[in-house]
Amino acid sequence: MTDGQVCRTSQPIRVVVAGGQPLLRRGVVMLLTGEPDVEVVAEVPDGVDVLDAARRYRPDLVVLDGLDGGNLDVIRTVTGAGFAADPQRPVRVLVLTGDGSDLTVYRALRAGTAGLLLRDTAPNELLRAIRVVAAGLGWLDPAVTRQLIRDFAARSEPGVRTPAELRQLTNRERQVLTLAAQGFSNTEIAGRLFITEGTVKSHMGRVLMKLRLTNRAQAVAVAYQSGLVVVPPRR
């Protein structure tokens, strides 16, 4: 997905930058400050300060560095029902981490994370991820996705949605989930299936409800875990 495929509004994306590494946090703030469609409303350490800043400034997005136990609790609270002042505009979380292991990713996604990037990602990739996640989509670092695919192929995890559980999805819902897992935007999915973008969103909403998920990134992970989407090996 390119920046041009992300629908930008006239209002800037309000961002809280949080994390325990001051140098990294300051670097993210400096990068975002130069973007006309992004407004950094607060810069805070992790933990309770994130919750206080999110309640005070009502951001669209929290960029959070690190995934220790406390930050997972923060993600669950910020993305949970009833936290956002407007239910139609939930607070989304994009996590930066140095650990792309499957366990870390599972924990982040199940906590409610909408996007996950490795700390060594390029600045322009971080900007793209911020815009995509703020637009309501999911984002997984390509290196993380490749690792997930390898892990899913090697073994199954407790609690993973099985193909049998996926049978509750309609054919159209499976098509939408498959295309989303392959990286297509809602607009692109609509064009491929000859349906409206609103219909795509409705199908994805039913996928999340039926599989008891909270965001698109989780749905993408389930698509790979279950074998619904299989990436051929490199030659």
JSON list of C-alpha atoms in Angstrom, two decimals, residues 100 118 120 140-150:
[
{"chain": "A", "resi": 100, "resn": "GLY", "atom": "CA", "xyz": [9.72, -9.83, 16.05]},
{"chain": "A", "resi": 118, "resn": "LEU", "atom": "CA", "xyz": [10.64, -3.31, 14.09]},
{"chain": "A", "resi": 120, "resn": "ASP", "atom": "CA", "xyz": [15.21, -0.57, 12.67]},
{"chain": "A", "resi": 140, "resn": "LEU", "atom": "CA", "xyz": [2.71, -5.69, 10.07]},
{"chain": "A", "resi": 141, "resn": "ASP", "atom": "CA", "xyz": [6.40, -5.20, 9.39]},
{"chain": "A", "resi": 142, "resn": "PRO", "atom": "CA", "xyz": [7.35, -7.34, 6.35]},
{"chain": "A", "resi": 143, "resn": "ALA", "atom": "CA", "xyz": [10.13, -9.02, 8.34]},
{"chain": "A", "resi": 144, "resn": "VAL", "atom": "CA", "xyz": [7.61, -9.89, 11.06]},
{"chain": "A", "resi": 145, "resn": "THR", "atom": "CA", "xyz": [5.20, -11.29, 8.47]},
{"chain": "A", "resi": 146, "resn": "ARG", "atom": "CA", "xyz": [7.90, -13.52, 6.99]},
{"chain": "A", "resi": 147, "resn": "GLN", "atom": "CA", "xyz": [8.78, -14.82, 10.46]},
{"chain": "A", "resi": 148, "resn": "LEU", "atom": "CA", "xyz": [5.12, -15.50, 11.25]},
{"chain": "A", "resi": 149, "resn": "ILE", "atom": "CA", "xyz": [4.73, -17.47, 8.04]},
{"chain": "A", "resi": 150, "resn": "ARG", "atom": "CA", "xyz": [7.76, -19.61, 8.89]}
]
